[in-house]
GROMACS .gro file of C-alpha atoms in nm:
model
  324
    1UNK     CA    1  -2.396   0.051  -0.599
    2UNK     CA    2  -2.516  -0.196  -0.336
    3UNK     CA    3  -2.882  -0.143  -0.430
    4UNK     CA    4  -2.796  -0.195  -0.798
    5UNK     CA    5  -2.627  -0.527  -0.716
    6UNK     CA    6  -2.929  -0.639  -0.514
    7UNK     CA    7  -3.172  -0.537  -0.788
    8UNK     CA    8  -2.984  -0.763  -1.029
    9UNK     CA    9  -3.009  -1.062  -0.796
   10UNK     CA   10  -2.680  -1.026  -0.614
   11UNK     CA   11  -2.610  -1.025  -0.241
   12UNK     CA   12  -2.376  -0.812  -0.029
   13UNK     CA   13  -2.270  -0.979   0.295
   14UNK     CA   14  -2.121  -0.778   0.579
   15UNK     CA   15  -1.912  -0.922   0.867
   16UNK     CA   16  -1.838  -1.219   0.644
   17UNK     CA   17  -1.500  -1.379   0.581
   18UNK     CA   18  -1.401  -1.637   0.321
   19UNK     CA   19  -1.210  -1.894   0.527
   20UNK     CA   20  -1.160  -2.171   0.271
   21UNK     CA   21  -1.166  -2.241  -0.101
   22UNK     CA   22  -1.331  -2.566  -0.209
   23UNK     CA   23  -1.166  -2.761  -0.490
   24UNK     CA   24  -1.269  -3.058  -0.705
   25UNK     CA   25  -1.083  -3.192  -1.011
   26UNK     CA   26  -0.843  -2.895  -1.007
   27UNK     CA   27  -1.129  -2.647  -1.030
   28UNK     CA   28  -1.315  -2.425  -0.786
   29UNK     CA   29  -1.644  -2.569  -0.667
   30UNK     CA   30  -1.723  -2.330  -0.381
   31UNK     CA   31  -1.608  -2.130  -0.081
   32UNK     CA   32  -1.661  -2.149   0.293
   33UNK     CA   33  -1.787  -1.819   0.434
   34UNK     CA   34  -1.797  -1.740   0.806
   35UNK     CA   35  -2.049  -1.486   0.934
   36UNK     CA   36  -2.042  -1.405   1.307
   37UNK     CA   37  -1.889  -1.745   1.384
   38UNK     CA   38  -2.126  -1.947   1.163
   39UNK     CA   39  -1.986  -2.130   0.859
   40UNK     CA   40  -2.172  -2.162   0.530
   41UNK     CA   41  -2.074  -2.336   0.207
   42UNK     CA   42  -2.146  -2.137  -0.108
   43UNK     CA   43  -2.129  -2.348  -0.422
   44UNK     CA   44  -1.988  -2.171  -0.728
   45UNK     CA   45  -1.772  -2.239  -1.032
   46UNK     CA   46  -1.632  -1.884  -1.043
   47UNK     CA   47  -1.448  -1.699  -0.765
   48UNK     CA   48  -1.304  -1.351  -0.820
   49UNK     CA   49  -1.025  -1.313  -0.567
   50UNK     CA   50  -1.008  -0.933  -0.518
   51UNK     CA   51  -0.870  -0.936  -0.166
   52UNK     CA   52  -0.652  -0.624  -0.146
   53UNK     CA   53  -0.279  -0.607  -0.082
   54UNK     CA   54  -0.285  -0.678   0.294
   55UNK     CA   55  -0.498  -0.995   0.315
   56UNK     CA   56  -0.221  -1.194   0.478
   57UNK     CA   57  -0.455  -1.457   0.620
   58UNK     CA   58  -0.585  -1.535   0.270
   59UNK     CA   59  -0.233  -1.543   0.124
   60UNK     CA   60  -0.141  -1.798   0.392
   61UNK     CA   61  -0.453  -2.009   0.326
   62UNK     CA   62  -0.388  -2.017  -0.050
   63UNK     CA   63  -0.021  -2.101   0.001
   64UNK     CA   64  -0.106  -2.393   0.228
   65UNK     CA   65  -0.356  -2.534  -0.025
   66UNK     CA   66  -0.062  -2.564  -0.271
   67UNK     CA   67  -0.291  -2.580  -0.575
   68UNK     CA   68  -0.283  -2.202  -0.634
   69UNK     CA   69   0.052  -2.090  -0.781
   70UNK     CA   70   0.194  -1.779  -0.613
   71UNK     CA   71   0.523  -1.593  -0.633
   72UNK     CA   72   0.696  -1.305  -0.451
   73UNK     CA   73   0.694  -0.973  -0.636
   74UNK     CA   74   0.863  -0.631  -0.607
   75UNK     CA   75   0.697  -0.350  -0.417
   76UNK     CA   76   0.817  -0.040  -0.228
   77UNK     CA   77   0.871   0.073   0.130
   78UNK     CA   78   0.962   0.397   0.308
   79UNK     CA   79   0.778   0.662   0.508
   80UNK     CA   80   0.517   0.936   0.475
   81UNK     CA   81   0.656   1.285   0.425
   82UNK     CA   82   0.461   1.591   0.546
   83UNK     CA   83   0.495   1.955   0.447
   84UNK     CA   84   0.291   2.267   0.507
   85UNK     CA   85   0.032   2.270   0.229
   86UNK     CA   86   0.125   2.635   0.173
   87UNK     CA   87   0.485   2.534   0.095
   88UNK     CA   88   0.377   2.303  -0.187
   89UNK     CA   89   0.112   2.549  -0.311
   90UNK     CA   90   0.382   2.816  -0.337
   91UNK     CA   91   0.624   2.580  -0.511
   92UNK     CA   92   0.366   2.471  -0.768
   93UNK     CA   93   0.162   2.789  -0.821
   94UNK     CA   94   0.406   3.071  -0.741
   95UNK     CA   95   0.230   3.405  -0.704
   96UNK     CA   96  -0.106   3.238  -0.774
   97UNK     CA   97  -0.085   3.023  -0.458
   98UNK     CA   98  -0.401   3.052  -0.251
   99UNK     CA   99  -0.627   3.130  -0.546
  100UNK     CA  100  -0.949   2.936  -0.472
  101UNK     CA  101  -0.987   2.852  -0.840
  102UNK     CA  102  -0.673   2.639  -0.825
  103UNK     CA  103  -0.747   2.430  -0.518
  104UNK     CA  104  -0.482   2.245  -0.319
  105UNK     CA  105  -0.163   2.169  -0.510
  106UNK     CA  106  -0.036   1.816  -0.553
  107UNK     CA  107   0.282   1.655  -0.683
  108UNK     CA  108   0.413   1.335  -0.839
  109UNK     CA  109   0.790   1.295  -0.824
  110UNK     CA  110   1.046   1.026  -0.898
  111UNK     CA  111   1.419   0.982  -0.946
  112UNK     CA  112   1.628   0.685  -1.056
  113UNK     CA  113   1.949   0.626  -0.864
  114UNK     CA  114   2.272   0.495  -1.012
  115UNK     CA  115   2.234   0.168  -0.822
  116UNK     CA  116   1.912   0.098  -1.013
  117UNK     CA  117   1.666   0.171  -0.736
  118UNK     CA  118   1.385   0.419  -0.771
  119UNK     CA  119   1.277   0.678  -0.513
  120UNK     CA  120   0.933   0.821  -0.573
  121UNK     CA  121   0.622   0.972  -0.419
  122UNK     CA  122   0.298   0.777  -0.402
  123UNK     CA  123  -0.061   0.831  -0.285
  124UNK     CA  124  -0.015   1.198  -0.201
  125UNK     CA  125  -0.287   1.365   0.004
  126UNK     CA  126  -0.337   1.744  -0.039
  127UNK     CA  127  -0.456   1.912   0.280
  128UNK     CA  128  -0.458   1.567   0.436
  129UNK     CA  129  -0.345   1.358   0.728
  130UNK     CA  130  -0.104   1.073   0.799
  131UNK     CA  131  -0.309   0.784   0.940
  132UNK     CA  132  -0.248   0.446   1.096
  133UNK     CA  133  -0.300   0.143   0.871
  134UNK     CA  134  -0.179  -0.152   1.077
  135UNK     CA  135  -0.373  -0.475   1.029
  136UNK     CA  136  -0.195  -0.674   1.301
  137UNK     CA  137  -0.125  -0.612   1.669
  138UNK     CA  138   0.222  -0.500   1.772
  139UNK     CA  139   0.298  -0.319   1.447
  140UNK     CA  140   0.292   0.035   1.311
  141UNK     CA  141   0.203   0.111   0.949
  142UNK     CA  142   0.139   0.456   0.803
  143UNK     CA  143  -0.082   0.568   0.516
  144UNK     CA  144  -0.243   0.896   0.412
  145UNK     CA  145  -0.587   1.042   0.346
  146UNK     CA  146  -0.755   1.369   0.257
  147UNK     CA  147  -1.102   1.486   0.342
  148UNK     CA  148  -1.317   1.610   0.056
  149UNK     CA  149  -1.236   1.977   0.113
  150UNK     CA  150  -0.858   1.911   0.112
  151UNK     CA  151  -0.822   2.206   0.346
  152UNK     CA  152  -0.597   2.058   0.616
  153UNK     CA  153  -0.283   2.247   0.720
  154UNK     CA  154  -0.043   1.982   0.587
  155UNK     CA  155   0.011   1.783   0.271
  156UNK     CA  156   0.159   1.434   0.281
  157UNK     CA  157   0.264   1.159   0.046
  158UNK     CA  158   0.438   0.826   0.055
  159UNK     CA  159   0.813   0.858   0.000
  160UNK     CA  160   0.913   0.513  -0.118
  161UNK     CA  161   1.209   0.307  -0.231
  162UNK     CA  162   1.169   0.011  -0.464
  163UNK     CA  163   1.249  -0.332  -0.321
  164UNK     CA  164   1.277  -0.667  -0.500
  165UNK     CA  165   1.256  -1.031  -0.389
  166UNK     CA  166   1.636  -1.029  -0.368
  167UNK     CA  167   1.599  -0.793  -0.068
  168UNK     CA  168   1.367  -1.032   0.118
  169UNK     CA  169   1.496  -1.246   0.407
  170UNK     CA  170   1.448  -1.571   0.212
  171UNK     CA  171   1.333  -1.712  -0.118
  172UNK     CA  172   1.000  -1.829   0.023
  173UNK     CA  173   0.678  -1.735  -0.154
  174UNK     CA  174   0.561  -1.524   0.141
  175UNK     CA  175   0.903  -1.374   0.220
  176UNK     CA  176   0.779  -1.029   0.116
  177UNK     CA  177   0.515  -1.047   0.389
  178UNK     CA  178   0.788  -1.138   0.638
  179UNK     CA  179   0.994  -0.841   0.515
  180UNK     CA  180   0.697  -0.608   0.573
  181UNK     CA  181   0.634  -0.749   0.920
  182UNK     CA  182   0.995  -0.701   1.028
  183UNK     CA  183   0.979  -0.331   0.936
  184UNK     CA  184   0.637  -0.283   1.097
  185UNK     CA  185   0.749  -0.453   1.417
  186UNK     CA  186   1.065  -0.239   1.426
  187UNK     CA  187   0.854   0.077   1.384
  188UNK     CA  188   0.628  -0.032   1.670
  189UNK     CA  189   0.926  -0.080   1.900
  190UNK     CA  190   1.097   0.242   1.792
  191UNK     CA  191   0.770   0.428   1.849
  192UNK     CA  192   0.767   0.314   2.211
  193UNK     CA  193   0.536   0.013   2.189
  194UNK     CA  194   0.210   0.206   2.229
  195UNK     CA  195   0.120   0.255   1.861
  196UNK     CA  196   0.288   0.593   1.839
  197UNK     CA  197   0.470   0.622   1.505
  198UNK     CA  198   0.843   0.699   1.486
  199UNK     CA  199   0.904   1.039   1.326
  200UNK     CA  200   1.202   1.255   1.227
  201UNK     CA  201   1.263   1.590   1.063
  202UNK     CA  202   1.422   1.566   0.717
  203UNK     CA  203   1.724   1.772   0.821
  204UNK     CA  204   1.793   1.535   1.111
  205UNK     CA  205   1.740   1.226   0.897
  206UNK     CA  206   1.998   1.346   0.644
  207UNK     CA  207   2.244   1.417   0.928
  208UNK     CA  208   2.181   1.085   1.109
  209UNK     CA  209   2.077   1.251   1.434
  210UNK     CA  210   1.758   1.185   1.634
  211UNK     CA  211   1.492   1.453   1.624
  212UNK     CA  212   1.375   1.597   1.953
  213UNK     CA  213   1.059   1.773   1.838
  214UNK     CA  214   0.872   1.936   1.552
  215UNK     CA  215   0.984   2.244   1.366
  216UNK     CA  216   0.740   2.440   1.153
  217UNK     CA  217   0.556   2.126   1.037
  218UNK     CA  218   0.347   1.960   1.309
  219UNK     CA  219   0.282   1.590   1.232
  220UNK     CA  220  -0.080   1.483   1.197
  221UNK     CA  221  -0.045   1.113   1.285
  222UNK     CA  222  -0.268   0.991   1.570
  223UNK     CA  223  -0.247   0.884   1.846
  224UNK     CA  224   0.099   1.048   1.848
  225UNK     CA  225   0.453   1.036   1.713
  226UNK     CA  226   0.777   0.960   1.892
  227UNK     CA  227   1.073   1.170   1.780
  228UNK     CA  228   1.374   0.952   1.705
  229UNK     CA  229   1.610   0.842   1.425
  230UNK     CA  230   1.433   0.644   1.152
  231UNK     CA  231   1.755   0.462   1.072
  232UNK     CA  232   1.648   0.242   1.364
  233UNK     CA  233   1.350   0.093   1.177
  234UNK     CA  234   1.429   0.121   0.805
  235UNK     CA  235   1.684  -0.107   0.633
  236UNK     CA  236   2.020   0.057   0.555
  237UNK     CA  237   1.968   0.033   0.178
  238UNK     CA  238   1.632   0.212   0.209
  239UNK     CA  239   1.785   0.488   0.424
  240UNK     CA  240   2.074   0.533   0.181
  241UNK     CA  241   1.834   0.560  -0.113
  242UNK     CA  242   1.621   0.819   0.069
  243UNK     CA  243   1.929   1.018   0.168
  244UNK     CA  244   2.041   1.029  -0.195
  245UNK     CA  245   1.694   1.083  -0.338
  246UNK     CA  246   1.560   1.358  -0.110
  247UNK     CA  247   1.794   1.636  -0.235
  248UNK     CA  248   1.729   1.526  -0.594
  249UNK     CA  249   1.353   1.549  -0.539
  250UNK     CA  250   1.408   1.888  -0.375
  251UNK     CA  251   1.562   2.012  -0.697
  252UNK     CA  252   1.252   1.901  -0.885
  253UNK     CA  253   1.009   2.062  -0.639
  254UNK     CA  254   1.137   2.351  -0.431
  255UNK     CA  255   1.097   2.286  -0.060
  256UNK     CA  256   1.037   1.913  -0.086
  257UNK     CA  257   1.355   1.842   0.112
  258UNK     CA  258   1.292   2.130   0.354
  259UNK     CA  259   1.466   2.084   0.692
  260UNK     CA  260   1.138   2.090   0.888
  261UNK     CA  261   0.949   1.845   0.665
  262UNK     CA  262   0.849   1.542   0.872
  263UNK     CA  263   0.908   1.175   0.793
  264UNK     CA  264   0.670   0.933   0.969
  265UNK     CA  265   0.745   0.560   0.943
  266UNK     CA  266   0.684   0.304   0.819
  267UNK     CA  267   0.500   0.289   0.487
  268UNK     CA  268   0.510  -0.076   0.377
  269UNK     CA  269   0.178  -0.138   0.202
  270UNK     CA  270   0.238   0.035  -0.131
  271UNK     CA  271   0.134  -0.278  -0.321
  272UNK     CA  272   0.111  -0.652  -0.273
  273UNK     CA  273   0.429  -0.846  -0.187
  274UNK     CA  274   0.276  -1.152  -0.357
  275UNK     CA  275   0.145  -1.227  -0.706
  276UNK     CA  276  -0.125  -1.493  -0.743
  277UNK     CA  277  -0.033  -1.627  -1.086
  278UNK     CA  278  -0.294  -1.627  -1.363
  279UNK     CA  279  -0.277  -1.688  -1.738
  280UNK     CA  280  -0.292  -1.410  -1.996
  281UNK     CA  281  -0.578  -1.556  -2.198
  282UNK     CA  282  -0.858  -1.621  -1.950
  283UNK     CA  283  -0.716  -1.446  -1.638
  284UNK     CA  284  -0.767  -1.769  -1.442
  285UNK     CA  285  -0.531  -1.934  -1.198
  286UNK     CA  286  -0.402  -2.285  -1.266
  287UNK     CA  287  -0.689  -2.370  -1.032
  288UNK     CA  288  -0.963  -2.320  -1.290
  289UNK     CA  289  -1.251  -2.094  -1.199
  290UNK     CA  290  -1.032  -1.882  -0.970
  291UNK     CA  291  -0.975  -1.527  -1.101
  292UNK     CA  292  -0.700  -1.341  -0.910
  293UNK     CA  293  -0.786  -0.974  -0.948
  294UNK     CA  294  -0.655  -0.629  -0.861
  295UNK     CA  295  -0.387  -0.512  -0.626
  296UNK     CA  296  -0.389  -0.803  -0.382
  297UNK     CA  297  -0.337  -1.048  -0.665
  298UNK     CA  298  -0.039  -0.848  -0.788
  299UNK     CA  299  -0.196  -0.708  -1.105
  300UNK     CA  300  -0.252  -0.344  -1.008
  301UNK     CA  301  -0.072  -0.066  -0.827
  302UNK     CA  302  -0.347   0.162  -0.705
  303UNK     CA  303  -0.718   0.234  -0.696
  304UNK     CA  304  -0.772   0.309  -1.066
  305UNK     CA  305  -0.559   0.025  -1.203
  306UNK     CA  306  -0.729  -0.218  -0.964
  307UNK     CA  307  -1.071  -0.102  -1.085
  308UNK     CA  308  -0.962  -0.144  -1.448
  309UNK     CA  309  -0.839  -0.496  -1.371
  310UNK     CA  310  -1.178  -0.576  -1.218
  311UNK     CA  311  -1.346  -0.474  -1.542
  312UNK     CA  312  -1.113  -0.698  -1.744
  313UNK     CA  313  -1.180  -0.997  -1.517
  314UNK     CA  314  -1.557  -0.941  -1.541
  315UNK     CA  315  -1.532  -0.932  -1.921
  316UNK     CA  316  -1.340  -1.262  -1.920
  317UNK     CA  317  -1.608  -1.433  -1.709
  318UNK     CA  318  -1.889  -1.294  -1.928
  319UNK     CA  319  -1.710  -1.422  -2.237
  320UNK     CA  320  -1.676  -1.770  -2.083
  321UNK     CA  321  -2.041  -1.777  -1.978
  322UNK     CA  322  -2.154  -1.669  -2.325
  323UNK     CA  323  -1.968  -1.968  -2.476
  324UNK     CA  324  -2.132  -2.201  -2.226
   0.00000   0.00000   0.00000
């Protein structure tokens, strides 16, 4: 892909950060890019802002410029849940579990609670690992990944509860970021302050008692986990939703709420806590020439939807250039 871009006259710059957006007459006229401590001004009338859902420094920069409308948006938080891959294979495939033609089983589950919240699984990783995803010091964030073979001993997925701006600590535009940080800081402290992740067996979580060690499922998170009670780092309303939702999900997929399944906290980066507002006709911000795009801009909820949004933005720019 990189060679194709270069062959068409494009450039790919590594170790480079956009530190400022240049504006003239309420339109983009360029960006400031910093490479290894050296600043460069790049003049342009079109900027696609595809920054991902954790670009907090860029969110802050845009907010302070005050010419780019932004708003808080709903997202989801919770933990990663790990099972033996064999448990899920057996639940999904029955007597055919282990057949090489089938590969590793996956799942996609959700329930709606009476209070209106949703509890659902997200970004599940067959034969995979729970990994660290913190982007700031003094915080713990979990995510998941699978290697190509998907042949790890465990399977994991995000187990999430929907949150809305009404749950945030204030009505500020970046209050969702503050909400995330508070949970990530609490997880860091509960994990012992050395980047171990707090973890708990499902049975113990449902009974509100700290876990003292693993059962049949050994957690994969590195550098380590600290056994504890996750009620110490997740908000009460999130814990209550998980406590209600886990048995319901277990009825949908046998073994999902198994006593020895492991919860590793916290998962806070399911999607962006901020939406960079754009219009529905040209996909531009009120700051003309700026195209908020993908998950970080608040217009996608995963890899495929972000890619599709990128295609739509590219089509909008091509259409504008063809008119010019």
